[in-house]
Coordinates of C-alpha atoms in Angstrom, one line a residue:
M1 CA -58.6 -79.6 27.3
R2 CA -55.6 -81.1 29.1
L3 CA -52.0 -81.4 27.0
V4 CA -49.0 -83.5 28.0
S5 CA -46.0 -82.4 25.8
L6 CA -44.4 -84.9 23.3
F7 CA -41.1 -86.4 24.7
S8 CA -41.4 -84.2 27.8
A9 CA -41.1 -85.0 31.5
S10 CA -44.6 -85.2 32.1
A11 CA -44.8 -88.0 29.3
S12 CA -42.4 -90.1 31.5
S13 CA -44.7 -90.6 34.7
K14 CA -48.0 -91.9 34.1
A15 CA -50.9 -91.0 35.9
E16 CA -54.0 -93.3 36.8
V17 CA -57.4 -91.9 35.9
F18 CA -60.2 -92.9 38.6
K19 CA -63.7 -92.1 37.1
S20 CA -66.9 -93.4 38.5
R21 CA -70.3 -92.7 37.0
L22 CA -73.4 -93.4 39.0
S23 CA -76.6 -93.9 37.0
V24 CA -80.0 -94.6 38.4
P25 CA -82.5 -96.3 36.5
V26 CA -86.0 -95.0 36.8
F27 CA -88.5 -98.0 36.8
S28 CA -90.8 -96.2 39.4
R29 CA -90.9 -92.9 41.7
A30 CA -90.6 -95.2 44.8
F31 CA -87.4 -97.2 43.4
S32 CA -86.0 -94.2 42.4
A33 CA -86.4 -92.5 46.0
I34 CA -85.1 -95.4 47.3
S35 CA -82.0 -95.6 45.0
L36 CA -81.4 -92.0 45.5
A37 CA -81.3 -92.5 49.3
V38 CA -79.2 -95.6 49.1
L39 CA -76.8 -93.7 46.8
F40 CA -76.8 -90.4 49.1
S41 CA -76.3 -92.7 52.2
S42 CA -73.2 -94.4 50.2
F43 CA -71.8 -91.2 49.4
S44 CA -72.1 -89.5 52.8
A45 CA -70.4 -92.5 54.4
S46 CA -67.7 -92.3 51.8
Y47 CA -67.4 -88.5 52.4
V48 CA -67.3 -89.0 56.3
S49 CA -64.8 -91.7 55.8
A50 CA -62.6 -89.7 53.5
N51 CA -62.4 -86.8 55.9
D52 CA -62.0 -89.0 59.1
D53 CA -59.0 -90.7 57.3
F54 CA -57.8 -87.0 56.6
A55 CA -58.0 -86.2 60.2
S56 CA -56.2 -89.0 61.1
C57 CA -53.6 -88.5 59.1
T58 CA -53.0 -84.7 59.8
S59 CA -52.9 -86.1 63.3
A60 CA -50.1 -88.2 62.7
L61 CA -48.4 -85.4 60.5
E62 CA -49.1 -83.0 63.7
Q63 CA -47.1 -85.6 66.0
K64 CA -44.2 -85.8 63.2
A65 CA -44.1 -82.0 63.2
Q66 CA -43.8 -81.9 67.3
Q67 CA -41.0 -84.4 66.8
Q68 CA -39.1 -82.4 64.6
G69 CA -39.2 -79.2 67.1
V70 CA -42.1 -77.2 65.4
S71 CA -43.4 -75.0 67.9
Q72 CA -47.0 -75.5 69.6
Q73 CA -47.9 -72.0 68.4
T74 CA -47.2 -73.1 64.7
I75 CA -49.0 -76.2 65.2
D76 CA -52.1 -74.5 66.6
A77 CA -51.9 -71.8 63.5
I78 CA -51.6 -74.6 60.7
F79 CA -53.1 -78.1 61.8
P80 CA -56.6 -77.1 62.9
S81 CA -57.7 -75.7 59.9
L82 CA -56.1 -77.9 57.5
V83 CA -58.7 -78.9 54.3
H84 CA -58.5 -81.8 52.5
Q85 CA -58.4 -80.1 48.8
D86 CA -60.6 -82.8 46.2
N87 CA -59.2 -81.0 43.3
V88 CA -55.6 -81.8 44.5
I89 CA -56.2 -85.6 44.1
K90 CA -58.2 -85.0 41.0
Y91 CA -55.4 -83.1 39.2
D92 CA -53.0 -85.8 40.5
R93 CA -55.0 -88.6 39.0
S94 CA -55.8 -87.1 35.9
Q95 CA -54.1 -88.0 32.6
P96 CA -54.0 -85.8 29.9
E97 CA -56.2 -85.8 26.9
F98 CA -54.0 -84.7 24.3
V99 CA -50.4 -85.0 23.7
Q100 CA -48.9 -81.5 22.6
T101 CA -45.9 -81.3 20.1
F102 CA -43.1 -78.9 20.3
P103 CA -44.8 -76.4 18.0
G104 CA -47.6 -76.1 20.1
Y105 CA -45.8 -76.0 23.4
F106 CA -43.1 -73.8 22.0
S107 CA -45.5 -70.9 20.6
K108 CA -47.6 -70.9 23.5
R109 CA -44.4 -70.2 25.8
V110 CA -41.9 -68.3 23.9
T111 CA -44.0 -65.2 22.9
E112 CA -43.5 -61.3 22.3
W113 CA -45.1 -60.3 25.5
R114 CA -42.8 -62.5 27.5
T115 CA -39.8 -61.2 25.6
N116 CA -40.9 -57.6 26.2
K117 CA -41.7 -58.1 29.6
G118 CA -38.5 -59.8 30.3
K119 CA -36.7 -56.7 29.0
E120 CA -38.5 -54.3 31.0
M121 CA -37.9 -56.4 34.1
Y122 CA -34.4 -56.5 33.1
A123 CA -34.3 -52.7 33.2
K124 CA -36.1 -52.8 36.5
H125 CA -33.6 -55.3 38.2
K126 CA -30.5 -54.4 36.3
T127 CA -28.1 -53.8 39.1
L128 CA -29.1 -57.0 41.2
L129 CA -29.1 -59.0 38.3
Q130 CA -25.4 -58.2 37.2
K131 CA -24.3 -58.5 41.0
L132 CA -26.0 -62.0 40.6
N133 CA -24.2 -62.9 37.5
D134 CA -20.7 -61.5 39.0
K135 CA -21.5 -64.0 42.2
Y136 CA -23.1 -67.1 40.4
G137 CA -22.0 -66.7 37.0
V138 CA -25.6 -66.9 35.8
P139 CA -26.4 -64.4 33.1
P140 CA -29.4 -62.0 33.6
H141 CA -31.5 -63.1 30.6
Y142 CA -31.2 -66.9 32.0
L143 CA -32.9 -65.8 35.2
L144 CA -35.5 -63.7 33.6
A145 CA -36.4 -66.5 31.3
F146 CA -37.0 -68.8 34.2
W147 CA -39.2 -66.2 35.8
G148 CA -41.1 -65.5 32.8
L149 CA -42.0 -69.2 32.1
E150 CA -42.7 -70.1 35.7
T151 CA -45.0 -67.4 36.5
N152 CA -45.1 -64.8 34.0
F153 CA -43.0 -62.5 35.9
G154 CA -45.1 -63.0 39.0
N155 CA -48.6 -62.4 37.3
Y156 CA -49.4 -66.1 38.2
K157 CA -48.3 -67.9 41.2
G158 CA -50.9 -70.2 41.5
K159 CA -54.0 -70.1 43.7
M160 CA -53.9 -73.2 45.6
P161 CA -53.4 -73.1 49.5
V162 CA -49.9 -74.8 49.8
L163 CA -50.3 -76.0 52.9
D164 CA -53.6 -77.8 52.3
S165 CA -52.5 -79.2 48.9
L166 CA -49.2 -80.6 50.6
A167 CA -51.2 -82.2 53.4
T168 CA -53.7 -83.7 50.9
L169 CA -50.8 -85.6 48.8
A170 CA -49.2 -86.4 52.3
C171 CA -52.4 -88.1 53.2
D172 CA -52.8 -89.9 49.9
K173 CA -51.1 -93.2 49.5
R174 CA -49.9 -92.7 46.0
R175 CA -46.7 -90.6 46.8
S176 CA -47.4 -90.2 50.6
S177 CA -43.5 -90.4 51.5
Y178 CA -42.5 -87.6 49.4
F179 CA -45.3 -85.3 50.2
T180 CA -45.0 -85.8 53.8
Q181 CA -41.6 -84.6 53.9
E182 CA -42.7 -81.8 51.7
F183 CA -45.5 -80.8 54.0
L184 CA -43.3 -80.9 56.8
V185 CA -40.5 -78.7 55.3
A186 CA -43.4 -76.0 54.4
V187 CA -44.7 -76.4 58.0
K188 CA -40.9 -75.2 59.2
L189 CA -40.6 -72.6 56.3
F190 CA -44.0 -70.9 57.7
E191 CA -42.4 -71.0 61.3
R192 CA -38.9 -69.9 60.3
E193 CA -39.9 -67.3 57.9
K194 CA -42.9 -65.9 59.9
L195 CA -44.8 -66.4 56.7
N196 CA -48.6 -65.6 56.2
R197 CA -50.6 -68.7 55.6
E198 CA -53.1 -66.5 53.1
E199 CA -50.2 -65.7 51.1
M200 CA -48.9 -69.2 50.8
V201 CA -50.6 -70.1 47.6
G202 CA -49.1 -72.1 44.6
S203 CA -49.6 -74.8 42.3
W204 CA -51.8 -77.8 43.3
A205 CA -48.6 -80.0 43.9
G206 CA -47.3 -77.1 46.3
A207 CA -44.8 -75.3 44.2
M208 CA -44.3 -71.7 45.6
G209 CA -43.8 -68.2 44.7
H210 CA -42.3 -66.2 41.6
T211 CA -40.0 -69.1 40.9
Q212 CA -42.4 -72.0 42.0
F213 CA -40.1 -73.6 44.3
M214 CA -41.2 -76.9 46.2
P215 CA -40.7 -76.5 49.8
S216 CA -37.3 -78.5 49.9
A217 CA -35.8 -76.3 47.4
Y218 CA -37.0 -73.1 49.1
T219 CA -35.4 -74.4 52.1
H220 CA -32.1 -75.3 50.7
Y221 CA -31.7 -72.5 48.1
A222 CA -33.6 -69.7 48.7
I223 CA -32.0 -66.9 50.0
D224 CA -32.8 -63.0 51.1
G225 CA -32.0 -61.1 48.1
D226 CA -33.4 -57.5 49.4
G227 CA -31.8 -57.6 52.8
D228 CA -34.8 -57.1 54.8
G229 CA -33.9 -60.5 57.1
Q230 CA -36.7 -62.6 55.4
I231 CA -36.9 -65.0 52.6
N232 CA -40.1 -64.6 50.8
L233 CA -40.7 -65.8 47.3
W234 CA -44.1 -64.4 47.1
A235 CA -43.8 -61.0 47.9
S236 CA -40.1 -60.3 47.2
E237 CA -39.0 -60.3 43.3
E238 CA -35.3 -59.7 44.6
D239 CA -35.4 -62.9 46.8
A240 CA -37.0 -64.9 43.8
L241 CA -34.0 -63.5 41.6
S242 CA -31.4 -64.5 43.7
S243 CA -32.9 -67.6 45.1
A244 CA -33.0 -68.7 41.3
A245 CA -29.3 -67.9 40.9
N246 CA -28.4 -69.8 43.8
F247 CA -30.5 -72.3 42.8
L248 CA -28.9 -72.7 39.3
S249 CA -25.4 -72.4 40.6
N250 CA -25.9 -75.5 43.0
L251 CA -27.6 -77.5 40.0
G252 CA -24.3 -77.1 38.3
W253 CA -24.6 -74.0 36.1
E254 CA -21.1 -73.4 34.1
A255 CA -20.5 -69.6 34.0
G256 CA -19.4 -68.4 30.8
F257 CA -21.4 -70.9 28.6
R258 CA -24.7 -70.7 26.9
W259 CA -27.5 -73.2 26.8
G260 CA -27.0 -74.3 23.4
R261 CA -28.0 -72.9 20.2
E262 CA -30.2 -73.7 16.7
V263 CA -28.3 -75.3 14.0
Q264 CA -28.3 -76.3 10.5
L265 CA -28.0 -80.3 9.6
P266 CA -26.3 -81.4 6.7
N267 CA -28.7 -82.9 4.2
D268 CA -27.3 -86.6 4.8
F269 CA -27.5 -86.1 8.8
N270 CA -28.0 -89.4 10.3
Y271 CA -30.9 -88.8 12.7
Q272 CA -30.1 -91.7 14.8
L273 CA -27.0 -89.6 16.0
S274 CA -29.6 -87.3 17.9
G275 CA -30.2 -87.7 21.6
Y276 CA -28.6 -87.3 24.9
K277 CA -27.0 -90.8 24.5
N278 CA -24.9 -89.7 21.5
R279 CA -22.8 -86.9 23.3
Q280 CA -19.9 -85.6 21.1
S281 CA -17.3 -82.9 21.4
L282 CA -18.5 -79.9 19.5
S283 CA -15.3 -80.2 17.0
E284 CA -16.6 -83.7 16.2
W285 CA -20.1 -82.1 15.3
N286 CA -18.4 -79.6 13.4
D287 CA -16.5 -82.3 11.4
I288 CA -19.6 -84.1 10.4
G289 CA -21.0 -80.6 8.8
I290 CA -23.2 -79.1 11.4
K291 CA -23.5 -75.3 11.1
R292 CA -24.9 -72.3 12.9
T293 CA -28.0 -71.0 11.5
D294 CA -26.0 -68.5 9.6
G295 CA -23.8 -71.1 7.9
S296 CA -20.6 -70.3 10.0
E297 CA -19.0 -73.4 11.9
L298 CA -19.7 -74.5 15.1
G299 CA -15.8 -74.1 16.5
N300 CA -13.3 -76.8 17.5
A301 CA -14.2 -76.7 21.2
D302 CA -14.0 -80.1 22.9
T303 CA -17.2 -79.0 24.7
S304 CA -19.7 -81.9 25.3
A305 CA -23.0 -81.4 23.1
Y306 CA -25.7 -83.4 21.7
V307 CA -28.3 -82.7 18.9
I308 CA -32.0 -82.6 19.5
V309 CA -34.8 -82.5 16.9
P310 CA -38.0 -81.9 18.9
A311 CA -40.4 -81.5 15.8
G312 CA -38.5 -84.5 13.5
H313 CA -36.6 -83.6 10.9
Q314 CA -39.1 -80.9 9.4
G315 CA -38.8 -78.6 12.2
P316 CA -35.8 -76.8 13.6
A317 CA -32.5 -78.6 15.1
F318 CA -30.8 -77.5 18.3
I319 CA -27.3 -78.3 19.8
A320 CA -27.3 -78.8 23.4
Y321 CA -24.5 -78.0 25.9
K322 CA -23.9 -78.8 29.7
N323 CA -26.1 -75.8 30.7
F324 CA -29.0 -77.2 28.8
R325 CA -29.0 -80.4 30.9
V326 CA -28.7 -78.1 34.1
I327 CA -32.1 -76.3 32.8
M328 CA -33.5 -79.7 32.9
R329 CA -32.5 -80.4 36.1
W330 CA -35.0 -77.5 37.3
N331 CA -37.7 -79.0 34.7
N332 CA -36.7 -82.2 33.4
S333 CA -38.0 -81.4 29.8
E334 CA -36.5 -80.9 26.7
F335 CA -39.4 -78.7 25.4
Y336 CA -38.9 -76.4 28.7
A337 CA -35.2 -76.4 28.5
I338 CA -35.3 -75.1 24.9
S339 CA -38.1 -72.5 25.8
V340 CA -35.8 -71.1 28.2
G341 CA -33.1 -71.2 26.1
V342 CA -34.7 -69.3 23.4
L343 CA -36.6 -67.0 25.5
A344 CA -33.3 -66.4 27.3
D345 CA -31.5 -65.1 23.8
K346 CA -34.7 -63.2 22.8
I347 CA -34.4 -61.3 26.0
S348 CA -31.0 -60.6 25.3
G349 CA -31.7 -59.3 21.9
A350 CA -31.4 -62.5 19.6
S351 CA -34.0 -63.1 16.8
G352 CA -35.1 -66.5 18.2
I353 CA -35.6 -69.7 16.2
Q354 CA -34.7 -69.5 12.4
A355 CA -36.4 -72.4 11.0
P356 CA -40.2 -72.6 10.7
L357 CA -42.2 -74.5 13.1
P358 CA -44.1 -77.3 11.1
D359 CA -47.9 -77.7 11.3
L360 CA -48.5 -80.4 13.5
P361 CA -51.4 -81.5 15.4
A362 CA -51.9 -82.0 19.3
Y363 CA -52.2 -85.9 19.0
S364 CA -54.5 -87.5 21.3
R365 CA -53.6 -90.4 23.5
K366 CA -56.3 -92.4 21.3
D367 CA -54.0 -91.6 18.3
I368 CA -50.7 -92.7 19.9
I369 CA -52.3 -95.8 21.3
A370 CA -53.3 -96.4 17.6
L371 CA -49.7 -95.6 16.4
Q372 CA -48.3 -98.0 19.0
G373 CA -50.6 -100.9 18.3
K374 CA -50.2 -100.5 14.5
L375 CA -46.3 -100.5 15.1
N376 CA -46.5 -103.7 17.2
T377 CA -48.6 -105.5 14.9
L378 CA -46.1 -104.9 12.0
G379 CA -43.4 -106.4 14.0
F380 CA -42.0 -103.0 15.4
D381 CA -42.2 -103.8 19.2
V382 CA -42.9 -100.6 21.3
G383 CA -44.3 -102.6 24.4
K384 CA -47.8 -102.2 25.6
P385 CA -49.6 -99.3 24.0
D386 CA -50.2 -96.5 26.5
G387 CA -50.3 -93.3 24.5
I388 CA -47.0 -92.2 25.7
I389 CA -44.0 -91.4 23.5
G390 CA -41.0 -93.1 25.2
P391 CA -38.0 -94.4 24.2
A392 CA -39.2 -97.8 22.9
T393 CA -41.9 -96.0 20.9
R394 CA -39.3 -93.5 19.1
E395 CA -37.1 -96.7 18.3
G396 CA -40.2 -98.4 16.7
I397 CA -40.8 -95.5 14.7
R398 CA -37.4 -95.4 13.8
N399 CA -37.1 -99.0 12.6
Y400 CA -40.6 -98.5 10.6
Q401 CA -39.0 -95.6 9.3
L402 CA -35.8 -97.3 8.1
A403 CA -37.5 -100.3 6.7
N404 CA -39.9 -98.1 4.5
K405 CA -37.0 -96.0 3.5
M406 CA -38.3 -92.9 5.7
I407 CA -36.1 -90.2 7.1
A408 CA -35.5 -92.4 10.5
D409 CA -35.8 -89.3 13.0
G410 CA -38.2 -91.6 15.4
F411 CA -40.7 -88.8 15.3
P412 CA -44.3 -89.5 14.8
G413 CA -44.9 -86.8 12.1
L414 CA -47.9 -86.9 9.9
D415 CA -45.9 -88.8 7.1
V416 CA -45.4 -91.5 9.6
M417 CA -49.2 -91.5 10.9
N418 CA -50.8 -91.4 7.2
A419 CA -48.3 -94.5 6.0
L420 CA -49.8 -96.3 8.9
D421 CA -53.4 -95.1 8.0
I422 CA -54.1 -93.7 11.6
S423 CA -57.0 -91.4 11.6
L424 CA -56.4 -88.7 13.9
E425 CA -58.9 -87.5 16.3
K426 CA -58.1 -84.1 16.2
R427 CA -56.0 -82.0 14.1
S428 CA -55.5 -78.5 15.9
S429 CA -52.5 -77.7 17.4

């Protein structure tokens, strides 16, 4: 079962599904044999053509590498053994079957195991983490939270051969330009850091090491944290943590500020004020009655902040500061950024989210398409139904809620789905 997070970054870029099913009618043994022969011949021709195209493409990539100064020794070590990864194209084209809501996403990522392991890793790397905090202004618990979410503190760094995966994507038309550059950077990294090809495994899209850096991020922000003269994000935890601190600093991390916090909203809160476009100073949010979870005031600082309600009015609410957006520059997902922030807080000793997480299903894409179609029919235009919860759909839901005297949080809660008579395919989270 594949999931995409509701309101997350992955929902902003659509993937196209390419499926083909072959069926052979059985009229007679002779006809079947002929049909199978034709199909096998067609498949073989297609397979040969695809491999010919890949060979031609990697030959062109080899020429580009030579033009960019890559040594013949490196080229001989990489290019003759590049293999097209069919699964990479499958993953790139696949479309999530279910749309995961915040409770399902969060509960699987901010766990007691990750909290305890983060504390264990803090004890192991305490001296280094304090040095990184002094130099870059990024507190240890944030670095540990990123590490925990990316690879379970190095327990799972991916299994796909990075060079093969990147070459496959570079030779695919959909995002060839981007992945051609990432592939060539990876080749240069292989040479520069004297990396072991068998060690260079990662995600299907080429993210690498403890912190899952793409090659370009590796090149620009990875640093030697253990002083051995090599930057190895697979083998060295010190390199990985130091590189994460350097990366976050370059992304704009503000020393001395937290990511945000969970808050209590006033009963009459206008949910149309939520979201990044409605940034206000902390003092302004304080004036309208937003409190910390213990009931105390937010304060009167002029720090810019905005309100997030990732599970609608029935779930927890958060106020996000500037560093929240820095986290989203690492992974452009509010769900991810909240998870990093809360996991970091828990590693440092906080108790985690106070408000209960509502029991929401992982909606199927068909559920969301049905929702969008119903809203369009009722005159709340959300554009062409596509199963993606984007700004237009949230606005359509909000307008429907306002028209029907519901709390206008723009969230497809079960109250909205039931009011619109949407029959859900599956109700498990």
